[in-house]
Coordinates of C-alpha atoms in Angstrom, one line a residue:
Chain A
X146 CA -22.6 -1.6 -38.2
X147 CA -25.2 -0.6 -35.8
X148 CA -22.8 0.4 -33.1
X149 CA -20.4 3.2 -33.4
X150 CA -17.1 2.5 -31.7
X151 CA -14.0 4.7 -31.6
X152 CA -10.7 4.1 -29.7
X153 CA -8.5 7.2 -28.9
X154 CA -5.2 5.4 -28.3
X155 CA -1.3 5.7 -29.0
X156 CA 0.8 2.8 -30.4
X157 CA 3.1 2.5 -27.5
X158 CA 0.5 2.5 -24.6
X159 CA 0.2 -0.5 -22.7
X160 CA -3.1 0.7 -21.5
X161 CA -4.5 1.5 -25.1
X162 CA -3.3 -2.0 -25.9
X163 CA -5.6 -3.6 -23.3
X164 CA -8.7 -1.9 -25.1
X165 CA -7.6 -3.3 -28.3
X166 CA -7.2 -6.7 -27.1
X167 CA -10.7 -6.6 -25.4
X168 CA -12.4 -5.2 -28.5
X169 CA -10.6 -7.9 -30.7
X170 CA -11.6 -10.8 -28.1
X171 CA -15.2 -9.8 -28.6
X172 CA -14.9 -9.3 -32.3
X173 CA -16.0 -5.7 -32.3
X174 CA -15.2 -3.5 -35.2
X175 CA -14.1 0.0 -34.4
X176 CA -12.1 3.0 -35.6
X177 CA -8.7 3.5 -34.2
X178 CA -7.5 7.0 -33.8
X179 CA -4.0 7.6 -33.1
X180 CA -3.4 10.6 -30.9
X181 CA -0.2 12.7 -30.4
X182 CA 0.3 13.0 -26.7
X183 CA 2.3 16.0 -27.3
X184 CA -0.5 17.6 -29.3
X185 CA -3.8 16.2 -28.0
X186 CA -6.8 16.4 -30.4
X187 CA -9.9 18.4 -29.5
X188 CA -11.8 15.3 -29.6
X189 CA -9.5 13.7 -26.8
X190 CA -9.7 17.0 -24.6
X191 CA -13.6 16.9 -25.1
X192 CA -14.0 13.2 -24.2
X193 CA -11.7 13.2 -21.3
X194 CA -11.6 16.6 -19.8
X195 CA -10.7 15.5 -16.5
X196 CA -7.5 13.4 -17.2
X197 CA -6.8 14.1 -20.7
X198 CA -5.2 10.9 -21.4
X199 CA -5.7 7.9 -23.5
X200 CA -7.3 5.2 -24.1
X201 CA -10.6 6.6 -24.4
X202 CA -13.3 4.4 -26.0
X203 CA -16.1 6.4 -27.5
X204 CA -19.4 4.2 -27.9
X205 CA -22.1 5.8 -29.8
X206 CA -20.8 9.2 -28.9
X207 CA -20.3 8.5 -25.1
X208 CA -16.8 8.3 -23.7
X209 CA -15.4 5.7 -21.1
X210 CA -12.0 6.3 -19.7
X211 CA -9.4 4.4 -17.8
X212 CA -8.2 1.3 -19.4
X213 CA -9.5 -1.4 -16.8
X214 CA -12.8 0.4 -16.7
X215 CA -13.0 0.3 -20.5
X216 CA -12.1 -3.5 -20.4
X217 CA -14.9 -4.2 -17.9
X218 CA -17.4 -2.0 -19.9
X219 CA -16.4 -3.9 -23.1
X220 CA -17.0 -7.2 -21.4
X221 CA -20.4 -6.2 -20.0
X222 CA -21.7 -4.7 -23.2
X223 CA -20.6 -7.6 -25.6
X224 CA -21.3 -10.1 -23.1
X225 CA -22.4 -13.0 -25.1
X226 CA -18.8 -14.1 -26.4
X227 CA -15.5 -14.5 -24.8
X228 CA -16.3 -13.4 -21.2
X229 CA -13.1 -11.8 -19.8
X230 CA -14.4 -11.6 -16.1
X231 CA -15.5 -14.7 -14.4
X232 CA -19.2 -14.9 -13.1
X233 CA -18.4 -15.8 -9.6
X234 CA -17.9 -12.8 -7.4
X235 CA -15.0 -14.1 -5.6
X236 CA -13.1 -14.9 -8.7
X237 CA -14.0 -11.6 -10.2
X238 CA -12.5 -9.9 -7.0
X239 CA -9.3 -11.7 -7.5
X240 CA -9.0 -10.9 -11.0
X241 CA -9.6 -7.1 -10.2
X242 CA -7.1 -7.5 -7.4
X243 CA -4.3 -8.8 -9.7
X244 CA -5.3 -6.2 -12.5
X245 CA -4.9 -3.5 -9.9
X246 CA -1.5 -4.9 -8.6
X247 CA -0.1 -4.7 -12.3
X248 CA -1.0 -1.1 -12.4
X249 CA 0.3 -0.3 -9.0
X250 CA 3.5 -2.1 -8.9
X251 CA 4.6 -3.4 -12.4
X252 CA 3.8 0.1 -14.0
X253 CA 5.6 2.1 -11.4
X254 CA 8.7 -0.1 -11.5
X255 CA 8.7 -0.4 -15.2
X256 CA 8.4 3.4 -15.5
X257 CA 11.5 3.8 -13.2
X258 CA 13.5 1.5 -15.2
X259 CA 13.7 3.7 -18.1
X260 CA 13.6 7.0 -16.4
X261 CA 16.3 6.5 -13.6
X262 CA 20.1 5.7 -13.2
X263 CA 22.5 4.2 -10.7
X264 CA 21.0 3.1 -7.4
X265 CA 17.4 4.2 -8.3
X266 CA 17.6 2.0 -11.5
X267 CA 18.9 -1.0 -9.4
X268 CA 16.0 -0.5 -7.0
X269 CA 13.6 -0.3 -10.0
X270 CA 15.1 -3.6 -11.3
X271 CA 14.6 -5.3 -8.0
X272 CA 10.9 -4.0 -7.5
X273 CA 10.0 -4.9 -11.1
X274 CA 11.4 -8.6 -10.7
X275 CA 9.7 -8.9 -7.4
X276 CA 6.4 -7.9 -8.8
X277 CA 6.6 -10.3 -11.9
X278 CA 7.5 -13.1 -9.4
X279 CA 4.7 -12.6 -7.4
X280 CA 2.4 -12.6 -10.5
X281 CA 4.1 -15.7 -11.8
X282 CA 3.3 -17.5 -8.4
X283 CA -0.3 -16.5 -8.8
X284 CA -0.4 -17.9 -12.4
X285 CA 0.9 -21.4 -11.0
X286 CA 0.3 -24.1 -13.3
X287 CA -2.8 -22.4 -14.8
X288 CA -2.9 -21.9 -18.7
X289 CA -4.0 -18.2 -18.0
X290 CA -4.6 -16.1 -15.2
X291 CA -8.0 -16.6 -16.0
X292 CA -7.8 -20.3 -15.7
X293 CA -8.5 -22.4 -18.8
X294 CA -9.6 -19.2 -20.7
X295 CA -7.8 -16.0 -21.3
X296 CA -9.3 -13.5 -19.1
X297 CA -9.3 -9.9 -17.4
X298 CA -5.9 -10.5 -15.6
X299 CA -4.3 -11.9 -18.6
X300 CA -5.5 -8.6 -20.7
X301 CA -4.2 -6.3 -17.8
X302 CA -0.7 -7.9 -17.9
X303 CA 0.0 -9.1 -21.3
X304 CA 0.2 -5.6 -22.8
X305 CA 3.3 -4.9 -20.6
X306 CA 5.0 -7.7 -22.4
X307 CA 5.5 -5.3 -25.4
X308 CA 7.6 -3.2 -22.9
X309 CA 9.8 -5.9 -21.5
X310 CA 12.5 -5.7 -24.2
X311 CA 12.7 -2.0 -23.3
X312 CA 12.9 -2.6 -19.6
X313 CA 15.3 -5.5 -20.0
X314 CA 17.7 -3.2 -22.2
X315 CA 17.5 -0.3 -19.9
X316 CA 18.0 -2.3 -16.7
X317 CA 20.3 -4.9 -18.2
X318 CA 18.4 -8.0 -17.1
X319 CA 16.2 -10.8 -18.5
X320 CA 12.5 -11.4 -17.6
X321 CA 12.9 -15.0 -18.9
X322 CA 15.8 -15.7 -16.6
X323 CA 13.8 -14.6 -13.3
X324 CA 10.4 -15.7 -14.5
X325 CA 10.4 -18.3 -17.0
X326 CA 7.0 -19.7 -16.5
X327 CA 5.7 -16.2 -17.1
X328 CA 7.6 -15.8 -20.4
X329 CA 6.0 -19.3 -21.3
X330 CA 2.5 -17.5 -20.5
X331 CA 3.5 -14.5 -22.8
X332 CA 4.3 -16.9 -25.6
X333 CA 1.0 -18.8 -25.0
X334 CA -1.0 -15.5 -25.2
X335 CA 0.9 -14.4 -28.4
X336 CA -0.6 -17.4 -30.2
X337 CA -3.8 -15.7 -29.9
X338 CA -4.6 -13.4 -32.8
X339 CA -6.4 -10.9 -30.4
X340 CA -3.2 -10.4 -28.7
X341 CA -0.6 -10.8 -31.4
X342 CA -2.4 -8.1 -33.6
X343 CA -3.0 -5.8 -30.6
X344 CA 0.4 -5.6 -29.1
X345 CA 2.9 -3.2 -30.5
X346 CA 6.5 -4.4 -31.8
X347 CA 8.7 -4.3 -28.9
X348 CA 11.5 -2.8 -30.9
X349 CA 9.3 0.2 -32.0
X350 CA 8.5 0.9 -28.3
X351 CA 12.2 0.8 -27.5
X352 CA 12.8 3.4 -30.1
X353 CA 10.0 5.6 -28.8
X354 CA 11.7 5.2 -25.3
X355 CA 14.9 6.3 -26.8
X356 CA 13.3 9.2 -28.5
X357 CA 11.6 10.2 -25.2
X358 CA 14.9 9.7 -23.1
X359 CA 16.7 12.1 -25.3
X360 CA 13.8 14.5 -25.5
X361 CA 13.5 14.7 -21.7
X362 CA 17.3 14.5 -21.0
X363 CA 17.0 11.2 -19.4
X364 CA 20.2 9.7 -20.8
Chain B
X206 CA -24.9 -15.5 11.0
X207 CA -25.2 -17.8 8.0
X208 CA -22.1 -16.6 6.3
X209 CA -18.9 -16.0 8.4
X210 CA -17.9 -12.3 7.5
X211 CA -14.8 -10.7 9.2
X212 CA -13.5 -7.2 8.4
X213 CA -9.9 -6.5 9.1
X214 CA -9.8 -2.5 9.4
X215 CA -8.5 0.2 11.6
X216 CA -10.9 3.1 12.9
X217 CA -9.2 5.9 10.9
X218 CA -9.0 4.4 7.6
X219 CA -11.2 5.9 5.0
X220 CA -10.7 2.7 3.0
X221 CA -12.0 0.6 5.9
X222 CA -14.9 2.9 6.3
X223 CA -16.0 2.1 2.8
X224 CA -16.2 -1.5 3.6
X225 CA -18.0 -0.9 6.9
X226 CA -20.4 1.5 4.9
X227 CA -21.3 -1.1 2.3
X228 CA -21.9 -4.0 4.7
X229 CA -24.0 -1.8 6.7
X230 CA -26.1 -0.6 3.6
X231 CA -26.6 -4.4 3.0
X232 CA -27.5 -5.2 6.5
X233 CA -24.9 -7.8 6.9
X234 CA -23.7 -8.8 10.4
X235 CA -20.0 -9.2 10.5
X236 CA -17.0 -9.4 13.0
X237 CA -14.9 -6.3 13.1
X238 CA -11.2 -6.6 13.8
X239 CA -9.2 -3.7 14.6
X240 CA -5.7 -4.0 13.4
X241 CA -2.6 -2.3 14.8
X242 CA -0.6 -1.2 11.7
X243 CA 2.5 -1.1 13.9
X244 CA 2.0 -4.8 14.8
X245 CA 0.2 -6.5 12.0
X246 CA -1.7 -9.7 13.0
X247 CA -0.7 -13.0 11.5
X248 CA -4.3 -13.3 10.1
X249 CA -3.7 -9.9 8.1
X250 CA -0.3 -11.0 6.9
X251 CA -2.0 -14.4 5.9
X252 CA -4.9 -12.8 4.3
X253 CA -3.2 -10.0 2.6
X254 CA 0.4 -11.3 2.2
X255 CA 0.9 -9.1 -1.0
X256 CA 0.1 -5.7 0.3
X257 CA -0.3 -6.5 4.1
X258 CA -2.9 -3.6 4.3
X259 CA -6.4 -3.1 5.5
X260 CA -9.1 -3.2 4.8
X261 CA -9.4 -7.0 4.1
X262 CA -13.0 -8.7 4.0
X263 CA -12.9 -12.4 4.7
X264 CA -15.8 -14.2 3.6
X265 CA -16.3 -17.7 4.7
X266 CA -12.4 -17.9 5.2
X267 CA -11.4 -16.4 1.7
X268 CA -9.9 -12.7 1.5
X269 CA -10.9 -9.9 -0.8
X270 CA -8.5 -7.0 -0.7
X271 CA -8.6 -3.2 -1.7
X272 CA -11.6 -1.3 -0.7
X273 CA -13.3 -0.6 -4.1
X274 CA -13.0 -4.3 -5.1
X275 CA -14.3 -5.1 -1.6
X276 CA -17.4 -2.8 -2.3
X277 CA -18.0 -4.3 -5.4
X278 CA -17.9 -7.7 -4.2
X279 CA -20.1 -7.0 -1.3
X280 CA -22.6 -5.6 -3.9
X281 CA -22.5 -8.5 -6.1
X282 CA -22.8 -11.0 -3.3
X283 CA -25.4 -9.4 -1.4
X284 CA -27.3 -8.2 -4.6
X285 CA -30.9 -8.3 -3.6
X286 CA -30.9 -5.1 -1.6
X287 CA -29.6 -1.6 -1.9
X288 CA -27.8 -1.9 -5.1
X289 CA -24.5 0.2 -5.1
X290 CA -23.6 0.1 -8.7
X291 CA -26.2 0.8 -11.4
X292 CA -27.1 -2.0 -13.7
X293 CA -26.5 0.0 -17.0
X294 CA -22.9 -0.7 -18.2
X295 CA -22.4 2.8 -19.2
X296 CA -23.5 4.2 -15.8
X297 CA -21.3 1.7 -14.0
X298 CA -18.2 2.8 -16.1
X299 CA -18.9 6.4 -14.9
X300 CA -19.3 5.3 -11.4
X301 CA -15.9 3.5 -11.4
X302 CA -14.4 6.3 -13.1
X303 CA -15.4 8.7 -10.4
X304 CA -14.5 6.3 -7.6
X305 CA -11.1 5.8 -9.3
X306 CA -10.7 9.6 -9.6
X307 CA -11.1 10.0 -5.7
X308 CA -8.5 7.7 -5.1
X309 CA -6.1 9.2 -7.7
X310 CA -6.7 12.8 -6.8
X311 CA -8.3 13.4 -3.4
X312 CA -6.2 10.8 -1.6
X313 CA -3.0 12.1 -2.8
X314 CA -3.6 15.8 -2.2
X315 CA -5.2 15.0 1.1
X316 CA -2.1 13.1 2.0
X317 CA 0.2 16.0 1.2
X318 CA -2.0 18.3 3.3
X319 CA -0.9 16.9 6.6
X320 CA 2.6 15.7 5.5
X321 CA 3.9 18.9 4.0
X322 CA 4.7 22.5 4.7
X323 CA 5.2 25.9 2.9
X324 CA 4.8 25.8 -0.9
X325 CA 4.1 22.2 -1.1
X326 CA 1.3 22.5 1.3
X327 CA -0.2 25.4 -0.7
X328 CA -0.1 23.1 -3.8
X329 CA -1.6 20.4 -2.0
X330 CA -4.4 22.6 -1.0
X331 CA -5.0 23.8 -4.5
X332 CA -5.0 20.4 -5.8
X333 CA -7.5 19.1 -3.3
X334 CA -9.9 22.1 -3.9
X335 CA -9.6 21.5 -7.5
X336 CA -10.6 17.8 -7.3
X337 CA -13.4 18.5 -4.7
X338 CA -14.8 21.0 -7.3
X339 CA -14.7 18.5 -10.1
X340 CA -16.7 16.1 -8.0
X341 CA -19.1 18.9 -6.8
X342 CA -19.6 19.7 -10.8
X343 CA -20.2 15.8 -11.3
X344 CA -22.8 15.8 -8.3
X345 CA -24.7 18.6 -10.1
X346 CA -28.3 18.8 -8.7
X347 CA -28.5 15.2 -7.9
X348 CA -29.2 14.1 -4.2
X349 CA -26.4 11.6 -4.6
X350 CA -23.7 10.7 -7.0
X351 CA -25.7 7.5 -7.7
X352 CA -28.7 9.8 -8.7
X353 CA -31.7 9.3 -6.6
X354 CA -30.2 6.6 -4.5
X355 CA -26.8 6.3 -2.6
X356 CA -24.5 4.4 -4.5
X357 CA -20.7 3.4 -5.3
X358 CA -19.4 6.9 -5.7
X359 CA -21.0 8.0 -2.7
X360 CA -19.5 5.1 -0.7
X361 CA -16.1 6.0 -2.3
X362 CA -16.1 9.7 -1.4
X363 CA -18.3 10.2 1.8
X364 CA -15.7 8.4 3.9
X365 CA -13.1 11.2 3.1
X366 CA -15.4 13.5 4.7
X367 CA -14.2 12.3 8.2
X368 CA -10.8 13.5 7.3
X369 CA -12.0 17.1 6.0
X370 CA -11.5 18.6 9.5
X371 CA -7.9 17.4 9.6
X372 CA -7.2 18.5 6.0
X373 CA -8.9 22.0 6.6
X374 CA -7.1 22.6 10.0
X375 CA -3.6 21.4 8.5
X376 CA -4.3 23.4 5.2
X377 CA -6.3 26.5 6.9
X378 CA -9.1 26.4 4.5
X379 CA -12.8 25.4 4.5
X380 CA -14.2 22.8 2.3
X381 CA -17.6 24.7 2.8
X382 CA -16.4 27.8 1.4
X383 CA -15.3 26.3 -1.8
X384 CA -17.7 23.5 -2.4
X385 CA -20.9 24.1 -0.6
X386 CA -23.1 21.9 -2.5
X387 CA -20.7 19.2 -1.8
X388 CA -20.9 19.8 2.1
X389 CA -24.7 19.8 1.6
X390 CA -24.2 16.3 0.1
X391 CA -22.0 15.2 3.0
X392 CA -24.9 16.3 5.4
X393 CA -27.4 14.5 3.4
X394 CA -25.4 11.2 3.4
X395 CA -24.8 11.6 7.3
X396 CA -28.5 11.4 7.7
X397 CA -28.1 7.7 6.6
X398 CA -27.6 5.5 9.6
X399 CA -25.2 3.2 7.5
X400 CA -23.1 6.2 7.1
X401 CA -23.1 8.0 10.6
X402 CA -22.3 4.7 12.1
X403 CA -19.3 3.7 9.8
X404 CA -17.4 7.2 9.6
X405 CA -14.9 8.0 12.4
X406 CA -15.3 11.1 14.2
X407 CA -13.5 13.9 12.7
X408 CA -12.0 15.2 15.8
X409 CA -10.7 11.9 16.6
X410 CA -9.2 11.7 13.0
X411 CA -7.4 15.2 13.6
X412 CA -5.9 13.9 16.9
X413 CA -4.7 10.8 15.0
X414 CA -3.1 13.0 12.4
X415 CA -1.4 15.1 15.2
X416 CA -0.1 11.8 16.6
X417 CA 1.3 10.8 13.0
X418 CA 2.9 14.1 12.4
X419 CA 4.7 14.0 15.9
X420 CA 5.5 10.5 15.3
X421 CA 7.2 11.2 11.8
X422 CA 8.8 14.5 12.9
X423 CA 6.5 16.5 10.7
X424 CA 5.7 19.2 13.0

């Protein structure tokens, strides 16, 4: 292949999964490198010296960091098929808004769901459900957040679905019960090969959470 | 004006200043509405029901929220002059990365500078200087972060310079002493009319910070 594409990633990262989906949507071949976040490779430290985090996309030797920035980059470089962002500036702004919302609200509440207990956990559950309900309202009757076609907002959120089982088990609740239409959307997305082959098995994610909880004493 | 453009904002917000700056760069006429965050207007609550925050750009009745999303929207709609984002996808990704860095690192440390005391304050000071030094390194010998021309990262960061006096006074340090090249860049930006007329007066920002500190019992 003319392009050299490498993705530094970890199997459980909902952020890394976004890059995987975007590359799969565009049919881009790449080398996937699994990082150990507790023993970061020299390559990762060189390619992302500022944050030292995954995912990092390395395209012909040049790094791009931060998952939503990576997805936009992939969309702009491989622009001839499966556009992820709409061409209309207003719709683009809305797509970016909801992707930003996911990272502000869903990520934060989700993290608190598996790292806290008691009242804090109950608050996290309430916040998490509230955030998903807002997203479900924005989805409305559309097939995807992108409308008829799978798009940027879908990429941003669908990767969190691999963490739902963990969140539900830690928080003792069901996403489906509160947001049935959102779960229908999840199932619809999972019918796409780019999604099903990019998302990590929810049970594997739960196992890694249990491991981190034990390791960091968050029982 | 042909298009109806309204900006919901507050004088002191470094986020609102970004929108003002982008509109000025493009030479767009708009109606400025000063919000009282202690008594949010029905328009604000209607136009940004999710976050209820400023700035909100309302273009022909349709709202765009989140300052960096607003700036990109302005750049895409009024694309025929003063481009803020580069056309090359890799350069665009770098610009987005650094703007995101500003909001992750500079905002957080800056906020801690005027809301904390003692050890926490010292940590905040260390963090903000570290963040500004990284930005100064990224600027290098370029006149602007955008290269020869004022661009997206310049818009993202220069608005914080109106808060430097407040940060320095609360933290008892000097940005110039640690980042002289960055202060040269600030002065260079302030020579642009779009910047000087969009930024709040640093002394007024400091008075506002003192007011907030008193109000929240942070003295």
